[in-house]
mmCIF file of C-alpha atoms and ligand atoms in Angstrom:
data_model
loop_
_atom_site.group_PDB
_atom_site.id
_atom_site.type_symbol
_atom_site.label_atom_id
_atom_site.label_comp_id
_atom_site.label_asym_id
_atom_site.label_seq_id
_atom_site.Cartn_x
_atom_site.Cartn_y
_atom_site.Cartn_z
ATOM 1 C CA MET A 12 95.864 -201.312 119.313
ATOM 2 C CA LYS A 13 96.597 -197.620 118.657
ATOM 3 C CA PRO A 14 95.057 -196.247 115.408
ATOM 4 C CA ARG A 15 97.426 -195.669 112.524
ATOM 5 C CA ARG A 16 98.403 -192.027 112.185
ATOM 6 C CA ILE A 17 98.656 -189.850 109.065
ATOM 7 C CA ILE A 18 100.219 -186.390 109.106
ATOM 8 C CA LEU A 19 98.979 -183.919 106.499
ATOM 9 C CA ALA A 20 101.469 -181.066 106.144
ATOM 10 C CA GLY A 21 99.632 -178.104 104.572
ATOM 11 C CA GLY A 22 96.484 -180.169 105.054
ATOM 12 C CA SER A 23 94.064 -177.318 105.786
ATOM 13 C CA GLY A 24 93.264 -176.734 102.092
ATOM 14 C CA PHE A 25 91.263 -178.559 99.438
ATOM 15 C CA LEU A 26 93.270 -181.776 99.119
ATOM 16 C CA GLY A 27 94.027 -181.926 102.834
ATOM 17 C CA GLN A 28 90.309 -181.918 103.586
ATOM 18 C CA VAL A 29 89.674 -184.538 100.903
ATOM 19 C CA LEU A 30 92.333 -186.830 102.392
ATOM 20 C CA ALA A 31 91.342 -186.146 106.005
ATOM 21 C CA ARG A 32 87.767 -187.279 105.305
ATOM 22 C CA HIS A 33 89.006 -190.350 103.461
ATOM 23 C CA PHE A 34 91.418 -191.534 106.131
ATOM 24 C CA LEU A 35 89.189 -190.656 109.105
ATOM 25 C CA ALA A 36 86.469 -192.803 107.527
ATOM 26 C CA ARG A 37 88.973 -195.675 107.478
ATOM 27 C CA GLY A 38 89.798 -195.364 111.155
ATOM 28 C CA TYR A 39 93.092 -193.488 110.869
ATOM 29 C CA GLU A 40 94.057 -190.718 113.257
ATOM 30 C CA VAL A 41 94.792 -187.549 111.254
ATOM 31 C CA ALA A 42 96.889 -184.533 112.247
ATOM 32 C CA VAL A 43 97.299 -181.429 110.093
ATOM 33 C CA LEU A 44 100.334 -179.157 110.150
ATOM 34 C CA THR A 45 99.135 -175.609 109.537
ATOM 35 C CA ARG A 46 100.366 -172.062 110.020
ATOM 36 C CA ARG A 47 96.966 -171.092 111.461
ATOM 37 C CA PRO A 48 95.713 -173.818 113.776
ATOM 38 C CA THR A 49 92.143 -173.418 114.933
ATOM 39 C CA SER A 50 90.821 -176.212 117.086
ATOM 40 C CA VAL A 51 89.529 -179.571 116.016
ATOM 41 C CA VAL A 52 88.118 -179.536 112.489
ATOM 42 C CA LEU A 53 86.435 -182.728 111.322
ATOM 43 C CA ARG A 54 88.035 -184.668 114.206
ATOM 44 C CA VAL A 55 91.412 -183.600 112.824
ATOM 45 C CA ARG A 56 93.993 -182.308 115.263
ATOM 46 C CA GLU A 57 95.661 -179.140 113.983
ATOM 47 C CA VAL A 58 99.267 -178.569 114.949
ATOM 48 C CA ALA A 59 101.151 -175.299 114.466
ATOM 49 C CA TRP A 60 104.198 -175.120 112.224
ATOM 50 C CA ASP A 61 105.665 -172.366 110.067
ATOM 51 C CA GLY A 62 106.632 -174.592 107.147
ATOM 52 C CA GLU A 63 110.237 -173.364 107.450
ATOM 53 C CA THR A 64 111.832 -174.213 110.776
ATOM 54 C CA LEU A 65 111.992 -177.193 113.113
ATOM 55 C CA GLY A 66 109.835 -176.997 116.225
ATOM 56 C CA PRO A 67 107.647 -179.056 118.595
ATOM 57 C CA TRP A 68 105.511 -180.056 115.585
ATOM 58 C CA ALA A 69 108.298 -182.410 114.492
ATOM 59 C CA GLN A 70 107.331 -184.780 117.356
ATOM 60 C CA GLU A 71 104.122 -185.526 115.466
ATOM 61 C CA LEU A 72 106.111 -187.432 112.859
ATOM 62 C CA GLU A 73 107.386 -190.041 115.337
ATOM 63 C CA ASN A 74 105.966 -193.447 114.548
ATOM 64 C CA ALA A 75 103.512 -192.122 111.963
ATOM 65 C CA GLN A 76 102.279 -194.410 109.219
ATOM 66 C CA ALA A 77 102.611 -191.682 106.589
ATOM 67 C CA VAL A 78 103.416 -188.021 106.063
ATOM 68 C CA ILE A 79 101.718 -186.374 103.098
ATOM 69 C CA ASN A 80 103.010 -182.927 102.179
ATOM 70 C CA LEU A 81 100.468 -180.675 100.469
ATOM 71 C CA ALA A 82 101.900 -177.278 101.446
ATOM 72 C CA GLY A 83 102.123 -174.639 98.759
ATOM 73 C CA ARG A 84 100.668 -171.225 98.008
ATOM 74 C CA SER A 85 97.815 -171.483 95.492
ATOM 75 C CA VAL A 86 98.972 -171.005 91.880
ATOM 76 C CA ASN A 87 95.659 -169.321 91.106
ATOM 77 C CA CYS A 88 97.159 -165.827 91.075
ATOM 78 C CA ARG A 89 99.172 -163.490 88.833
ATOM 79 C CA TYR A 90 102.746 -164.670 88.419
ATOM 80 C CA HIS A 91 104.438 -161.374 89.237
ATOM 81 C CA GLU A 92 107.768 -161.369 91.002
ATOM 82 C CA ARG A 93 106.479 -161.382 94.573
ATOM 83 C CA ASN A 94 103.993 -164.202 93.916
ATOM 84 C CA ARG A 95 106.628 -166.215 92.030
ATOM 85 C CA LYS A 96 108.888 -166.090 95.069
ATOM 86 C CA VAL A 97 106.094 -167.170 97.429
ATOM 87 C CA ILE A 98 104.869 -169.937 95.102
ATOM 88 C CA LEU A 99 108.390 -171.389 94.936
ATOM 89 C CA GLU A 100 109.412 -170.953 98.579
ATOM 90 C CA SER A 101 106.089 -172.238 99.942
ATOM 91 C CA ARG A 102 106.871 -175.560 98.256
ATOM 92 C CA ILE A 103 110.643 -175.805 98.755
ATOM 93 C CA ASN A 104 110.804 -174.768 102.428
ATOM 94 C CA PRO A 105 108.132 -177.151 103.791
ATOM 95 C CA THR A 106 109.674 -180.023 101.801
ATOM 96 C CA ARG A 107 113.162 -179.250 103.124
ATOM 97 C CA VAL A 108 112.105 -178.894 106.764
ATOM 98 C CA LEU A 109 109.979 -182.070 106.643
ATOM 99 C CA GLY A 110 113.031 -183.937 105.371
ATOM 100 C CA ALA A 111 115.092 -182.598 108.270
ATOM 101 C CA ALA A 112 112.376 -183.522 110.804
ATOM 102 C CA ILE A 113 111.973 -187.050 109.428
ATOM 103 C CA ASN A 114 115.727 -187.519 109.524
ATOM 104 C CA LEU A 115 115.758 -186.629 113.251
ATOM 105 C CA CYS A 116 112.976 -189.075 114.203
ATOM 106 C CA ALA A 117 113.840 -192.017 116.459
ATOM 107 C CA THR A 118 111.088 -194.005 114.716
ATOM 108 C CA PRO A 119 110.508 -192.226 111.413
ATOM 109 C CA PRO A 120 107.307 -192.442 109.357
ATOM 110 C CA LEU A 121 107.073 -195.492 107.122
ATOM 111 C CA VAL A 122 106.379 -193.419 104.029
ATOM 112 C CA TRP A 123 106.588 -189.768 102.942
ATOM 113 C CA LEU A 124 104.422 -188.709 100.012
ATOM 114 C CA ASN A 125 105.263 -185.281 98.631
ATOM 115 C CA SER A 126 103.124 -183.254 96.245
ATOM 116 C CA SER A 127 104.348 -182.340 92.819
ATOM 117 C CA THR A 128 102.261 -181.679 89.729
ATOM 118 C CA ALA A 129 101.442 -183.197 86.333
ATOM 119 C CA THR A 130 102.194 -179.732 84.955
ATOM 120 C CA ILE A 131 105.856 -180.743 84.996
ATOM 121 C CA TYR A 132 105.362 -182.591 81.666
ATOM 122 C CA ARG A 133 105.792 -180.900 78.312
ATOM 123 C CA HIS A 134 102.732 -179.220 76.731
ATOM 124 C CA THR A 135 101.544 -181.752 74.141
ATOM 125 C CA PHE A 136 98.832 -182.500 71.615
ATOM 126 C CA GLY A 137 100.534 -185.810 70.860
ATOM 127 C CA MET A 138 100.715 -189.024 72.825
ATOM 128 C CA ALA A 139 100.089 -189.019 76.551
ATOM 129 C CA TRP A 140 103.003 -188.817 78.971
ATOM 130 C CA ASP A 141 103.532 -191.539 81.536
ATOM 131 C CA GLU A 142 106.136 -191.152 84.293
ATOM 132 C CA ALA A 143 108.922 -191.354 81.703
ATOM 133 C CA GLY A 144 107.371 -188.487 79.724
ATOM 134 C CA GLU A 145 109.238 -185.405 78.589
ATOM 135 C CA ILE A 146 109.669 -182.662 81.154
ATOM 136 C CA GLY A 147 109.945 -179.003 80.223
ATOM 137 C CA GLY A 148 108.267 -175.695 79.547
ATOM 138 C CA THR A 149 106.886 -174.280 76.296
ATOM 139 C CA PRO A 150 106.607 -170.521 75.707
ATOM 140 C CA ALA A 151 103.263 -170.872 73.876
ATOM 141 C CA ALA A 152 101.789 -172.628 76.921
ATOM 142 C CA LYS A 153 103.223 -169.968 79.284
ATOM 143 C CA ASP A 154 104.222 -172.778 81.641
ATOM 144 C CA GLU A 155 107.978 -172.230 82.002
ATOM 145 C CA PHE A 156 107.730 -170.816 85.520
ATOM 146 C CA SER A 157 105.420 -173.626 86.727
ATOM 147 C CA VAL A 158 107.705 -176.303 85.316
ATOM 148 C CA GLN A 159 110.731 -174.709 87.020
ATOM 149 C CA VAL A 160 108.852 -174.689 90.337
ATOM 150 C CA ALA A 161 107.885 -178.350 89.927
ATOM 151 C CA GLN A 162 111.470 -179.321 89.118
ATOM 152 C CA ALA A 163 112.864 -177.459 92.125
ATOM 153 C CA TRP A 164 110.177 -179.013 94.345
ATOM 154 C CA GLU A 165 111.044 -182.534 93.168
ATOM 155 C CA GLN A 166 114.786 -181.911 93.492
ATOM 156 C CA THR A 167 114.344 -180.752 97.093
ATOM 157 C CA PHE A 168 112.329 -183.888 97.845
ATOM 158 C CA ALA A 169 114.858 -186.173 96.153
ATOM 159 C CA ALA A 170 117.737 -184.555 98.064
ATOM 160 C CA ALA A 171 116.133 -184.985 101.505
ATOM 161 C CA PRO A 172 118.249 -187.395 103.561
ATOM 162 C CA THR A 173 115.581 -189.797 104.830
ATOM 163 C CA SER A 174 117.040 -193.207 104.148
ATOM 164 C CA ARG A 175 114.742 -195.031 106.637
ATOM 165 C CA THR A 176 111.522 -193.679 105.074
ATOM 166 C CA ARG A 177 110.087 -194.720 101.717
ATOM 167 C CA LYS A 178 109.486 -191.755 99.397
ATOM 168 C CA VAL A 179 106.706 -191.258 96.857
ATOM 169 C CA ASN A 180 106.570 -188.262 94.521
ATOM 170 C CA LEU A 181 102.985 -187.380 93.521
ATOM 171 C CA ARG A 182 102.567 -185.825 90.072
ATOM 172 C CA SER A 183 98.893 -184.982 90.441
ATOM 173 C CA ALA A 184 96.553 -183.831 87.717
ATOM 174 C CA MET A 185 93.617 -181.493 88.430
ATOM 175 C CA VAL A 186 91.609 -183.058 91.241
ATOM 176 C CA LEU A 187 87.845 -182.843 90.735
ATOM 177 C CA GLY A 188 85.920 -182.612 93.979
ATOM 178 C CA PRO A 189 82.747 -181.057 95.369
ATOM 179 C CA ALA A 190 84.388 -178.340 97.442
ATOM 180 C CA ARG A 191 83.988 -174.621 96.953
ATOM 181 C CA ASN A 192 87.733 -174.074 97.087
ATOM 182 C CA SER A 193 88.358 -176.202 93.967
ATOM 183 C CA VAL A 194 88.025 -175.980 90.171
ATOM 184 C CA PHE A 195 84.940 -178.107 89.547
ATOM 185 C CA PRO A 196 82.358 -175.668 91.023
ATOM 186 C CA VAL A 197 83.875 -172.852 88.949
ATOM 187 C CA LEU A 198 83.444 -174.828 85.707
ATOM 188 C CA ARG A 199 79.924 -175.787 86.715
ATOM 189 C CA ARG A 200 78.974 -172.154 87.388
ATOM 190 C CA LEU A 201 80.286 -171.112 83.959
ATOM 191 C CA VAL A 202 78.154 -173.818 82.323
ATOM 192 C CA ARG A 203 75.023 -172.748 84.214
ATOM 193 C CA LEU A 204 75.585 -169.151 83.120
ATOM 194 C CA GLY A 205 75.748 -170.234 79.455
ATOM 195 C CA LEU A 206 79.490 -169.451 79.379
ATOM 196 C CA GLY A 207 80.631 -173.068 79.257
ATOM 197 C CA GLY A 208 81.919 -173.210 75.691
ATOM 198 C CA ARG A 209 85.398 -174.252 74.588
ATOM 199 C CA MET A 210 88.272 -172.184 75.922
ATOM 200 C CA ALA A 211 90.861 -170.896 73.427
ATOM 201 C CA SER A 212 91.172 -173.564 70.692
ATOM 202 C CA GLY A 213 89.527 -176.176 72.934
ATOM 203 C CA ARG A 214 92.066 -178.685 71.541
ATOM 204 C CA GLN A 215 94.249 -178.605 74.643
ATOM 205 C CA PHE A 216 94.089 -181.740 76.793
ATOM 206 C CA VAL A 217 92.907 -181.685 80.378
ATOM 207 C CA SER A 218 94.200 -184.326 82.772
ATOM 208 C CA TRP A 219 91.996 -184.849 85.787
ATOM 209 C CA ILE A 220 91.283 -187.280 88.636
ATOM 210 C CA HIS A 221 88.151 -187.746 90.737
ATOM 211 C CA HIS A 222 88.807 -186.932 94.387
ATOM 212 C CA GLN A 223 87.837 -190.459 95.474
ATOM 213 C CA ASP A 224 90.432 -191.989 93.138
ATOM 214 C CA PHE A 225 93.000 -189.436 94.305
ATOM 215 C CA SER A 226 92.465 -190.556 97.920
ATOM 216 C CA ARG A 227 92.256 -194.245 96.993
ATOM 217 C CA ALA A 228 95.510 -194.030 95.007
ATOM 218 C CA ILE A 229 97.263 -192.398 97.952
ATOM 219 C CA GLU A 230 95.948 -195.080 100.306
ATOM 220 C CA TRP A 231 97.133 -197.748 97.839
ATOM 221 C CA LEU A 232 100.602 -196.162 97.716
ATOM 222 C CA ILE A 233 100.761 -196.088 101.514
ATOM 223 C CA GLU A 234 99.744 -199.725 101.788
ATOM 224 C CA HIS A 235 102.036 -201.073 99.074
ATOM 225 C CA GLY A 236 105.378 -200.941 100.828
ATOM 226 C CA ASN A 237 107.293 -201.923 97.686
ATOM 227 C CA GLN A 238 106.136 -198.850 95.687
ATOM 228 C CA GLU A 239 108.374 -195.794 95.644
ATOM 229 C CA GLY A 240 109.481 -192.982 93.350
ATOM 230 C CA THR A 241 107.303 -190.969 90.995
ATOM 231 C CA PHE A 242 103.632 -191.697 90.282
ATOM 232 C CA ASN A 243 101.225 -189.847 88.011
ATOM 233 C CA LEU A 244 97.923 -189.344 89.801
ATOM 234 C CA ALA A 245 95.569 -188.869 86.855
ATOM 235 C CA ALA A 246 92.621 -190.793 85.443
ATOM 236 C CA PRO A 247 93.621 -192.974 82.463
ATOM 237 C CA ASN A 248 91.577 -190.906 79.984
ATOM 238 C CA ALA A 249 92.438 -187.239 79.556
ATOM 239 C CA VAL A 250 89.983 -185.273 77.384
ATOM 240 C CA THR A 251 90.218 -182.098 75.368
ATOM 241 C CA ASN A 252 88.949 -178.872 76.895
ATOM 242 C CA GLU A 253 86.186 -178.853 74.254
ATOM 243 C CA GLU A 254 85.028 -182.333 75.271
ATOM 244 C CA MET A 255 85.159 -181.493 78.975
ATOM 245 C CA MET A 256 82.978 -178.415 78.517
ATOM 246 C CA ARG A 257 80.572 -180.225 76.164
ATOM 247 C CA THR A 258 80.175 -183.084 78.659
ATOM 248 C CA LEU A 259 79.391 -180.670 81.479
ATOM 249 C CA ARG A 260 76.833 -178.855 79.286
ATOM 250 C CA GLU A 261 75.168 -182.156 78.381
ATOM 251 C CA ILE A 262 74.956 -183.227 82.010
ATOM 252 C CA HIS A 263 73.339 -179.877 82.829
ATOM 253 C CA ARG A 264 71.140 -179.952 79.694
ATOM 254 C CA MET A 265 72.480 -176.507 78.829
ATOM 255 C CA PRO A 266 72.105 -175.892 75.085
ATOM 256 C CA ILE A 267 74.231 -172.724 75.034
ATOM 257 C CA GLY A 268 77.919 -172.516 75.788
ATOM 258 C CA LEU A 269 79.629 -169.363 74.639
ATOM 259 C CA PRO A 270 83.259 -170.052 73.698
ATOM 260 C CA ALA A 271 86.062 -167.894 75.090
ATOM 261 C CA SER A 272 88.801 -166.870 72.664
ATOM 262 C CA LEU A 273 92.398 -166.519 73.779
ATOM 263 C CA TRP A 274 92.221 -162.720 74.056
ATOM 264 C CA MET A 275 89.035 -162.985 76.136
ATOM 265 C CA LEU A 276 90.781 -165.451 78.443
ATOM 266 C CA GLU A 277 93.787 -163.118 78.733
ATOM 267 C CA ALA A 278 91.532 -160.189 79.649
ATOM 268 C CA GLY A 279 89.510 -162.334 82.062
ATOM 269 C CA ALA A 280 92.633 -163.729 83.706
ATOM 270 C CA PHE A 281 93.976 -160.211 84.212
ATOM 271 C CA LEU A 282 90.716 -159.039 85.788
ATOM 272 C CA LEU A 283 90.413 -162.141 87.987
ATOM 273 C CA ARG A 284 94.113 -161.904 88.955
ATOM 274 C CA THR A 285 94.994 -165.331 87.604
ATOM 275 C CA GLU A 286 96.967 -166.798 84.647
ATOM 276 C CA THR A 287 95.823 -168.316 81.346
ATOM 277 C CA GLU A 288 98.423 -171.097 81.649
ATOM 278 C CA LEU A 289 96.017 -172.899 83.956
ATOM 279 C CA ILE A 290 93.605 -173.190 80.978
ATOM 280 C CA ILE A 291 95.654 -173.152 77.776
ATOM 281 C CA LYS A 292 98.400 -175.641 78.615
ATOM 282 C CA SER A 293 97.736 -179.048 77.056
ATOM 283 C CA ARG A 294 98.227 -181.612 79.818
ATOM 284 C CA ARG A 295 97.971 -185.157 78.526
ATOM 285 C CA VAL A 296 99.130 -187.514 81.247
ATOM 286 C CA ILE A 297 98.435 -191.183 82.005
ATOM 287 C CA PRO A 298 98.973 -193.029 85.295
ATOM 288 C CA GLY A 299 101.421 -195.497 83.751
ATOM 289 C CA ARG A 300 102.736 -197.010 86.981
ATOM 290 C CA LEU A 301 99.358 -197.268 88.737
ATOM 291 C CA MET A 302 97.850 -198.956 85.662
ATOM 292 C CA ALA A 303 100.777 -201.356 85.334
ATOM 293 C CA ALA A 304 100.369 -202.312 89.001
ATOM 294 C CA GLY A 305 96.659 -203.013 88.450
ATOM 295 C CA PHE A 306 95.255 -200.075 90.431
ATOM 296 C CA ASP A 307 91.503 -200.086 89.900
ATOM 297 C CA PHE A 308 90.166 -196.596 89.050
ATOM 298 C CA ARG A 309 86.563 -196.067 90.109
ATOM 299 C CA PHE A 310 86.229 -193.158 87.627
ATOM 300 C CA SER A 311 88.224 -193.765 84.446
ATOM 301 C CA HIS A 312 86.063 -191.609 82.174
ATOM 302 C CA LEU A 313 85.241 -187.957 82.672
ATOM 303 C CA ARG A 314 81.494 -188.338 82.098
ATOM 304 C CA GLU A 315 81.115 -190.791 85.005
ATOM 305 C CA ALA A 316 83.203 -188.561 87.251
ATOM 306 C CA LEU A 317 81.234 -185.422 86.391
ATOM 307 C CA GLU A 318 77.880 -187.193 86.720
ATOM 308 C CA ASP A 319 78.914 -188.381 90.145
ATOM 309 C CA LEU A 320 80.028 -184.906 91.205
ATOM 310 C CA CYS A 321 76.973 -183.201 89.727
ATOM 311 C CA GLY A 322 74.801 -185.560 91.754
ATOM 312 C CA ASN A 323 76.501 -184.409 94.931
ATOM 313 C CA ALA A 324 75.873 -181.080 96.610
ATOM 314 C CA ILE A 325 78.808 -178.677 96.606
ATOM 315 C CA THR A 326 80.187 -178.696 100.112
ATOM 316 C CA ASP A 327 81.805 -175.824 101.870
ATOM 317 C CA ILE A 328 84.790 -177.253 103.638
ATOM 318 C CA SER A 329 86.646 -173.975 103.964
ATOM 319 C CA ARG A 330 87.100 -172.740 107.505
HETATM 320 N N1 LIG B 420 94.197 -179.183 93.783
HETATM 321 C C1 LIG B 420 94.708 -179.785 92.704
HETATM 322 O O1 LIG B 420 93.981 -180.165 91.761
HETATM 323 C C2 LIG B 420 96.209 -179.999 92.621
HETATM 324 C C3 LIG B 420 96.747 -180.643 91.493
HETATM 325 C C4 LIG B 420 98.125 -180.851 91.423
HETATM 326 C C5 LIG B 420 98.947 -180.425 92.441
HETATM 327 N N2 LIG B 420 98.401 -179.798 93.533
HETATM 328 C C6 LIG B 420 99.310 -179.381 94.610
HETATM 329 O O2 LIG B 420 98.913 -180.044 95.801
HETATM 330 C C7 LIG B 420 99.085 -179.192 96.938
HETATM 331 C C8 LIG B 420 97.767 -179.086 97.686
HETATM 332 O O3 LIG B 420 96.754 -178.577 96.816
HETATM 333 P P1 LIG B 420 95.413 -177.924 97.405
HETATM 334 O O4 LIG B 420 94.485 -177.792 96.261
HETATM 335 O O5 LIG B 420 94.980 -178.632 98.642
HETATM 336 O O6 LIG B 420 95.957 -176.468 97.797
HETATM 337 P P2 LIG B 420 95.349 -175.429 98.859
HETATM 338 O O7 LIG B 420 93.888 -175.655 99.063
HETATM 339 O O8 LIG B 420 95.776 -174.066 98.400
HETATM 340 O O9 LIG B 420 96.105 -175.803 100.212
HETATM 341 C C9 LIG B 420 97.496 -175.684 100.339
HETATM 342 C C10 LIG B 420 97.886 -175.472 101.784
HETATM 343 O O10 LIG B 420 99.266 -175.086 101.798
HETATM 344 C C11 LIG B 420 99.504 -174.320 102.950
HETATM 345 N N3 LIG B 420 100.475 -173.256 102.631
HETATM 346 C C12 LIG B 420 100.342 -172.239 101.776
HETATM 347 N N4 LIG B 420 101.455 -171.480 101.780
HETATM 348 C C13 LIG B 420 102.306 -172.053 102.668
HETATM 349 C C14 LIG B 420 103.608 -171.718 103.151
HETATM 350 N N5 LIG B 420 104.261 -170.642 102.737
HETATM 351 N N6 LIG B 420 104.176 -172.535 104.080
HETATM 352 C C15 LIG B 420 103.515 -173.607 104.544
HETATM 353 N N7 LIG B 420 102.265 -173.952 104.150
HETATM 354 C C16 LIG B 420 101.680 -173.179 103.223
HETATM 355 C C17 LIG B 420 98.175 -173.719 103.409
HETATM 356 O O11 LIG B 420 97.974 -174.126 104.755
HETATM 357 P P3 LIG B 420 97.943 -173.109 106.028
HETATM 358 O O12 LIG B 420 97.581 -171.752 105.501
HETATM 359 O O13 LIG B 420 96.903 -173.700 106.924
HETATM 360 O O14 LIG B 420 99.309 -173.162 106.624
HETATM 361 C C18 LIG B 420 97.139 -174.365 102.480
HETATM 362 O O15 LIG B 420 96.014 -174.872 103.180
HETATM 363 C C19 LIG B 420 99.558 -177.836 96.393
HETATM 364 O O16 LIG B 420 100.937 -177.740 96.588
HETATM 365 C C20 LIG B 420 99.194 -177.889 94.921
HETATM 366 O O17 LIG B 420 100.102 -177.148 94.124
HETATM 367 C C21 LIG B 420 97.068 -179.576 93.626
#
């Protein structure tokens, strides 16, 4: 019997590598669509595409078990006009062209999972949002641009004419994993330098998911052929920024953790060419549909997730 095949569009980055490892370990064949194919990385076949136009890459989708679209320029940058355009187009164009390619398949993939983000939900200090939560931007959270991008991304996905393929929209929270090109090592370094205090008020919620649960949830969504539509990919227990930083300090037995006020974060973000929205927005999201369906999270609480990650060496999976 031929192995089941998964196509990771934009799969050369952090989450693509996380998913490639997960599915390879389960005997799947994995192909990555990338603008810069190298050779075989991690037994993954890299296939050239431009994320905009149809080409020979579209053949890869024939008869695939699943297509998972992860393409998108990193949001860890300044949101000036040029970057805004690239951030938006690098999500819309790959989604649109994947829809066109799937529609042309003789035997289309069984399921198409497309990335979105938990940032789409309204900044809140109140109750947690499930998939029916309020969507929208808030000037104080500086998230209006990100919410607009997420909405356009989801609309493009919803409009794609792929009636023979099940669709799943992934509203993912921050994925915690032991890779250099992700957030967790950055937080850990701050803690080790004694800079791991609360950020801004520290009251803002952080939604997160351990990389193993992220991969397991995606596998579960692929295998459950009756599940479609939007799913929040987040652990059931969001924490405040203050609690997250305190937990990391405790795990590292670091008694000092200098807090960073809002103006310090603004200055730091300017110098590091990033945006404070990534820190100050209060993201309180629960995986309502996964919980209702009985999905079993391996890491429901942040402490267990961080202890697990701190016990693992940071791996360099960048090329
Ligand atoms: N990491 C998280 O915690 C998280 C949470 C929520 C949502 N997300 C979303 O999930 C997706 C994957 O996240 P990630 O952390 O794996 O990101 P990543 O490491 O930055 O990887 C994204 C990939 O997108 C591809 N890409 C960039 N610009 C593109 C363009 N113009 N056209 C086509 N492909 C392009 C790149 O592949 P090539 O250069 O090889 O073509 C890159 O490897 C992103 O869209 C992100 O917004 C991530």
